[in-house]
Amino acid sequence: MDIIDWSKKIGNLDPSEMMDFISSLPEQAWQEFTDRQKRFPFHEQTECIPAVFADRSDYPCISLDSFTYTEDISKLCTDLYECFCYANHSNPSRREWRVTTAIIVKMPPNSEIGLHSDTHPYFGETHRLHWCLEGDYEKMDFLIAGNRIPMMKGDLIEINNRMPHQVFYKGGVPRYNLIVDFMKQ
């Protein structure tokens, strides 16, 4: 979304239930969906577990693909949804927003996400939120237009992904973020 700032923090939620869920998954769960890494070389060092992923091939119509862990991840995101809606002056019970992408992204130690901008028109309509689940966030440089965006465990950060952004992660353990796109109904 073309928000004014590079990013804005909208809250902080305890990620322990989501991390318990992630820890319970078999290693092969990270191999179910590799399209993102294959299509976008700047994401090639990451792995992800999708809940929902927007098929934009017929934009402005989008279809939502679901996956093995869609229901489980959705249940763990109720508080995130409400936090986002209240931050955007909405009433969650009115269901003004729909989730069009929800993926858990793992960055391995000493990895990076290359410089890129999300230019598809879809990204001008969505709000991209990162929920910081686990990692050495003090050893991560998440840069938007060259500006370091502070992130800590539990933070909910909306980012302007239409601007050039990249991530340098020098942590000694994997970094896990849940990325969610919200779109008006």
Short mmCIF file of the C-alpha atoms (twelve columns), coordinates in Angstrom:
data_MODEL
# 
_entry.id   MODEL 
# 
loop_
_atom_site.group_PDB 
_atom_site.id 
_atom_site.type_symbol 
_atom_site.label_atom_id 
_atom_site.label_alt_id 
_atom_site.label_comp_id 
_atom_site.label_asym_id 
_atom_site.label_seq_id 
_atom_site.Cartn_x 
_atom_site.Cartn_y 
_atom_site.Cartn_z 
_atom_site.pdbx_PDB_model_num 
ATOM 1   C CA . MET A 1   0.000   0.000   0.000   1 
ATOM 2   C CA . ASP A 2   1.220   3.447   -0.746  1 
ATOM 3   C CA . ILE A 3   1.231   4.533   2.873   1 
ATOM 4   C CA . ILE A 4   2.889   7.841   3.709   1 
ATOM 5   C CA . ASP A 5   5.741   6.451   5.799   1 
ATOM 6   C CA . TRP A 6   8.151   3.655   5.039   1 
ATOM 7   C CA . SER A 7   6.493   1.674   7.794   1 
ATOM 8   C CA . LYS A 8   4.330   1.986   10.860  1 
ATOM 9   C CA . LYS A 9   4.135   -0.151  13.965  1 
ATOM 10  C CA . ILE A 10  0.540   -1.039  14.725  1 
ATOM 11  C CA . GLY A 11  0.996   -3.272  17.754  1 
ATOM 12  C CA . ASN A 12  2.771   -6.157  19.424  1 
ATOM 13  C CA . LEU A 13  1.343   -9.652  19.891  1 
ATOM 14  C CA . ASP A 14  2.788   -12.643 21.700  1 
ATOM 15  C CA . PRO A 15  3.987   -15.032 18.966  1 
ATOM 16  C CA . SER A 16  4.494   -18.065 21.245  1 
ATOM 17  C CA . GLU A 17  1.435   -20.027 20.014  1 
ATOM 18  C CA . MET A 18  2.422   -19.474 16.388  1 
ATOM 19  C CA . MET A 19  6.005   -20.523 17.144  1 
ATOM 20  C CA . ASP A 20  4.752   -23.650 18.958  1 
ATOM 21  C CA . PHE A 21  2.758   -24.484 15.824  1 
ATOM 22  C CA . ILE A 22  5.764   -23.856 13.544  1 
ATOM 23  C CA . SER A 23  7.986   -26.012 15.767  1 
ATOM 24  C CA . SER A 24  5.495   -28.883 15.513  1 
ATOM 25  C CA . LEU A 25  5.593   -28.995 11.704  1 
ATOM 26  C CA . PRO A 26  7.567   -31.612 9.790   1 
ATOM 27  C CA . GLU A 27  10.588  -30.318 7.855   1 
ATOM 28  C CA . GLN A 28  8.907   -31.131 4.523   1 
ATOM 29  C CA . ALA A 29  6.207   -28.516 5.273   1 
ATOM 30  C CA . TRP A 30  8.728   -25.902 4.122   1 
ATOM 31  C CA . GLN A 31  8.826   -27.538 0.665   1 
ATOM 32  C CA . GLU A 32  5.079   -27.518 -0.141  1 
ATOM 33  C CA . PHE A 33  5.221   -24.056 -1.740  1 
ATOM 34  C CA . THR A 34  8.405   -22.965 -3.524  1 
ATOM 35  C CA . ASP A 35  6.870   -20.825 -6.270  1 
ATOM 36  C CA . ARG A 36  7.731   -17.563 -4.475  1 
ATOM 37  C CA . GLN A 37  11.434  -18.438 -4.263  1 
ATOM 38  C CA . LYS A 38  11.564  -19.684 -7.870  1 
ATOM 39  C CA . ARG A 39  9.715   -16.749 -9.456  1 
ATOM 40  C CA . PHE A 40  11.439  -14.031 -7.452  1 
ATOM 41  C CA . PRO A 41  15.213  -14.552 -7.182  1 
ATOM 42  C CA . PHE A 42  15.541  -11.967 -4.406  1 
ATOM 43  C CA . HIS A 43  13.577  -14.429 -2.185  1 
ATOM 44  C CA . GLU A 44  15.620  -17.495 -3.151  1 
ATOM 45  C CA . GLN A 45  17.327  -17.786 0.249   1 
ATOM 46  C CA . THR A 46  14.003  -17.979 2.105   1 
ATOM 47  C CA . GLU A 47  11.514  -20.775 2.718   1 
ATOM 48  C CA . CYS A 48  7.837   -20.327 3.410   1 
ATOM 49  C CA . ILE A 49  4.717   -22.044 4.630   1 
ATOM 50  C CA . PRO A 50  1.626   -20.521 3.044   1 
ATOM 51  C CA . ALA A 51  -1.851  -20.249 4.452   1 
ATOM 52  C CA . VAL A 52  -3.262  -18.106 1.637   1 
ATOM 53  C CA . PHE A 53  -1.601  -16.830 -1.518  1 
ATOM 54  C CA . ALA A 54  -3.165  -14.476 -4.054  1 
ATOM 55  C CA . ASP A 55  -3.181  -15.591 -7.675  1 
ATOM 56  C CA . ARG A 56  -2.932  -12.242 -9.483  1 
ATOM 57  C CA . SER A 57  -2.739  -13.640 -13.040 1 
ATOM 58  C CA . ASP A 58  -6.215  -12.265 -13.907 1 
ATOM 59  C CA . TYR A 59  -5.913  -8.989  -11.973 1 
ATOM 60  C CA . PRO A 60  -7.971  -7.070  -10.948 1 
ATOM 61  C CA . CYS A 61  -9.734  -10.352 -10.254 1 
ATOM 62  C CA . ILE A 62  -7.736  -12.404 -7.795  1 
ATOM 63  C CA . SER A 63  -8.251  -15.940 -6.639  1 
ATOM 64  C CA . LEU A 64  -7.015  -17.170 -3.310  1 
ATOM 65  C CA . ASP A 65  -5.097  -20.412 -3.158  1 
ATOM 66  C CA . SER A 66  -5.216  -22.351 0.113   1 
ATOM 67  C CA . PHE A 67  -2.784  -24.962 1.372   1 
ATOM 68  C CA . THR A 68  -2.245  -27.752 3.889   1 
ATOM 69  C CA . TYR A 69  -1.944  -25.451 6.928   1 
ATOM 70  C CA . THR A 70  -4.446  -22.743 5.935   1 
ATOM 71  C CA . GLU A 71  -6.965  -23.520 8.659   1 
ATOM 72  C CA . ASP A 72  -4.359  -23.899 11.419  1 
ATOM 73  C CA . ILE A 73  -2.570  -20.652 10.598  1 
ATOM 74  C CA . SER A 74  -5.862  -18.760 10.203  1 
ATOM 75  C CA . LYS A 75  -6.958  -19.760 13.716  1 
ATOM 76  C CA . LEU A 76  -3.688  -18.424 15.115  1 
ATOM 77  C CA . CYS A 77  -4.154  -15.040 13.398  1 
ATOM 78  C CA . THR A 78  -7.426  -13.858 14.968  1 
ATOM 79  C CA . ASP A 79  -5.729  -11.304 17.241  1 
ATOM 80  C CA . LEU A 80  -3.570  -10.071 14.360  1 
ATOM 81  C CA . TYR A 81  -6.673  -9.442  12.238  1 
ATOM 82  C CA . GLU A 82  -8.380  -7.506  15.017  1 
ATOM 83  C CA . CYS A 83  -5.261  -5.457  15.753  1 
ATOM 84  C CA . PHE A 84  -4.935  -4.496  12.085  1 
ATOM 85  C CA . CYS A 85  -8.618  -3.567  11.776  1 
ATOM 86  C CA . TYR A 86  -8.597  -1.386  14.894  1 
ATOM 87  C CA . ALA A 87  -5.382  0.319   13.750  1 
ATOM 88  C CA . ASN A 88  -7.167  1.225   10.523  1 
ATOM 89  C CA . HIS A 89  -10.270 2.557   12.331  1 
ATOM 90  C CA . SER A 90  -12.422 -0.375  11.361  1 
ATOM 91  C CA . ASN A 91  -14.718 -2.610  13.286  1 
ATOM 92  C CA . PRO A 92  -13.616 -6.249  12.812  1 
ATOM 93  C CA . SER A 93  -17.204 -7.422  13.091  1 
ATOM 94  C CA . ARG A 94  -18.052 -5.473  9.895   1 
ATOM 95  C CA . ARG A 95  -15.464 -7.514  7.959   1 
ATOM 96  C CA . GLU A 96  -14.257 -4.611  5.793   1 
ATOM 97  C CA . TRP A 97  -10.973 -6.422  5.142   1 
ATOM 98  C CA . ARG A 98  -10.055 -9.755  3.683   1 
ATOM 99  C CA . VAL A 99  -6.732  -11.540 3.923   1 
ATOM 100 C CA . THR A 100 -5.322  -12.121 0.460   1 
ATOM 101 C CA . THR A 101 -1.890  -13.423 1.415   1 
ATOM 102 C CA . ALA A 102 -0.655  -15.065 4.609   1 
ATOM 103 C CA . ILE A 103 2.702   -16.825 4.625   1 
ATOM 104 C CA . ILE A 104 5.257   -17.728 7.261   1 
ATOM 105 C CA . VAL A 105 8.687   -16.823 5.938   1 
ATOM 106 C CA . LYS A 106 11.896  -18.313 7.305   1 
ATOM 107 C CA . MET A 107 15.240  -16.638 6.667   1 
ATOM 108 C CA . PRO A 108 18.232  -18.816 7.490   1 
ATOM 109 C CA . PRO A 109 21.179  -17.418 9.465   1 
ATOM 110 C CA . ASN A 110 23.450  -15.104 7.460   1 
ATOM 111 C CA . SER A 111 21.074  -14.592 4.550   1 
ATOM 112 C CA . GLU A 112 19.502  -11.745 2.670   1 
ATOM 113 C CA . ILE A 113 16.503  -10.727 0.623   1 
ATOM 114 C CA . GLY A 114 17.707  -8.706  -2.345  1 
ATOM 115 C CA . LEU A 115 16.654  -5.171  -3.156  1 
ATOM 116 C CA . HIS A 116 13.272  -5.037  -4.879  1 
ATOM 117 C CA . SER A 117 9.969   -3.176  -5.039  1 
ATOM 118 C CA . ASP A 118 6.590   -4.864  -5.266  1 
ATOM 119 C CA . THR A 119 5.294   -3.105  -8.379  1 
ATOM 120 C CA . HIS A 120 2.203   -5.090  -9.367  1 
ATOM 121 C CA . PRO A 121 -0.966  -2.934  -9.060  1 
ATOM 122 C CA . TYR A 122 -2.259  -5.421  -6.459  1 
ATOM 123 C CA . PHE A 123 0.303   -4.082  -4.001  1 
ATOM 124 C CA . GLY A 124 -1.124  -0.575  -4.360  1 
ATOM 125 C CA . GLU A 125 -4.429  -1.925  -3.008  1 
ATOM 126 C CA . THR A 126 -3.168  -4.047  -0.136  1 
ATOM 127 C CA . HIS A 127 -1.727  -3.338  3.272   1 
ATOM 128 C CA . ARG A 128 1.347   -5.529  3.893   1 
ATOM 129 C CA . LEU A 129 1.900   -6.489  7.517   1 
ATOM 130 C CA . HIS A 130 4.884   -8.290  9.048   1 
ATOM 131 C CA . TRP A 131 4.385   -10.093 12.358  1 
ATOM 132 C CA . CYS A 132 7.845   -10.655 13.834  1 
ATOM 133 C CA . LEU A 133 7.698   -14.151 15.308  1 
ATOM 134 C CA . GLU A 134 11.261  -15.169 16.235  1 
ATOM 135 C CA . GLY A 135 14.865  -14.362 15.401  1 
ATOM 136 C CA . ASP A 136 17.876  -12.231 16.247  1 
ATOM 137 C CA . TYR A 137 16.106  -9.015  15.245  1 
ATOM 138 C CA . GLU A 138 18.936  -6.890  16.618  1 
ATOM 139 C CA . LYS A 139 21.127  -8.555  13.953  1 
ATOM 140 C CA . MET A 140 18.740  -7.750  11.113  1 
ATOM 141 C CA . ASP A 141 18.669  -4.725  8.851   1 
ATOM 142 C CA . PHE A 142 15.253  -4.411  7.239   1 
ATOM 143 C CA . LEU A 143 15.665  -1.455  4.891   1 
ATOM 144 C CA . ILE A 144 12.966  0.469   3.047   1 
ATOM 145 C CA . ALA A 145 14.288  3.161   0.695   1 
ATOM 146 C CA . GLY A 146 17.585  2.856   2.580   1 
ATOM 147 C CA . ASN A 147 15.973  3.477   5.986   1 
ATOM 148 C CA . ARG A 148 16.376  0.837   8.705   1 
ATOM 149 C CA . ILE A 149 13.024  -0.278  10.089  1 
ATOM 150 C CA . PRO A 150 13.306  -1.413  13.708  1 
ATOM 151 C CA . MET A 151 11.622  -4.750  14.340  1 
ATOM 152 C CA . MET A 152 11.465  -6.793  17.523  1 
ATOM 153 C CA . LYS A 153 9.812   -10.064 18.476  1 
ATOM 154 C CA . GLY A 154 6.029   -9.743  18.499  1 
ATOM 155 C CA . ASP A 155 5.915   -6.465  16.554  1 
ATOM 156 C CA . LEU A 156 3.213   -5.930  13.943  1 
ATOM 157 C CA . ILE A 157 4.722   -3.637  11.329  1 
ATOM 158 C CA . GLU A 158 2.957   -2.400  8.225   1 
ATOM 159 C CA . ILE A 159 5.491   -1.750  5.484   1 
ATOM 160 C CA . ASN A 160 5.346   0.223   2.267   1 
ATOM 161 C CA . ASN A 161 6.483   -2.595  -0.004  1 
ATOM 162 C CA . ARG A 162 6.014   -0.420  -3.098  1 
ATOM 163 C CA . MET A 163 9.273   1.307   -2.161  1 
ATOM 164 C CA . PRO A 164 12.640  -0.421  -2.696  1 
ATOM 165 C CA . HIS A 165 13.288  -2.745  0.239   1 
ATOM 166 C CA . GLN A 166 15.763  -5.438  1.266   1 
ATOM 167 C CA . VAL A 167 16.776  -7.450  4.312   1 
ATOM 168 C CA . PHE A 168 20.224  -8.358  5.635   1 
ATOM 169 C CA . TYR A 169 20.065  -10.961 8.397   1 
ATOM 170 C CA . LYS A 170 23.213  -11.834 10.340  1 
ATOM 171 C CA . GLY A 171 21.520  -13.746 13.159  1 
ATOM 172 C CA . GLY A 172 22.732  -17.134 14.327  1 
ATOM 173 C CA . VAL A 173 19.232  -18.710 14.304  1 
ATOM 174 C CA . PRO A 174 16.497  -18.610 11.651  1 
ATOM 175 C CA . ARG A 175 14.258  -15.551 11.541  1 
ATOM 176 C CA . TYR A 176 10.504  -16.169 11.229  1 
ATOM 177 C CA . ASN A 177 7.994   -13.530 10.119  1 
ATOM 178 C CA . LEU A 178 4.370   -13.966 9.148   1 
ATOM 179 C CA . ILE A 179 3.528   -11.764 6.167   1 
ATOM 180 C CA . VAL A 180 -0.127  -10.847 5.671   1 
ATOM 181 C CA . ASP A 181 -1.756  -8.739  2.961   1 
ATOM 182 C CA . PHE A 182 -5.077  -7.087  3.789   1 
ATOM 183 C CA . MET A 183 -7.394  -5.795  1.053   1 
ATOM 184 C CA . LYS A 184 -10.693 -3.934  1.328   1 
ATOM 185 C CA . GLN A 185 -13.713 -6.138  0.553   1 
# 
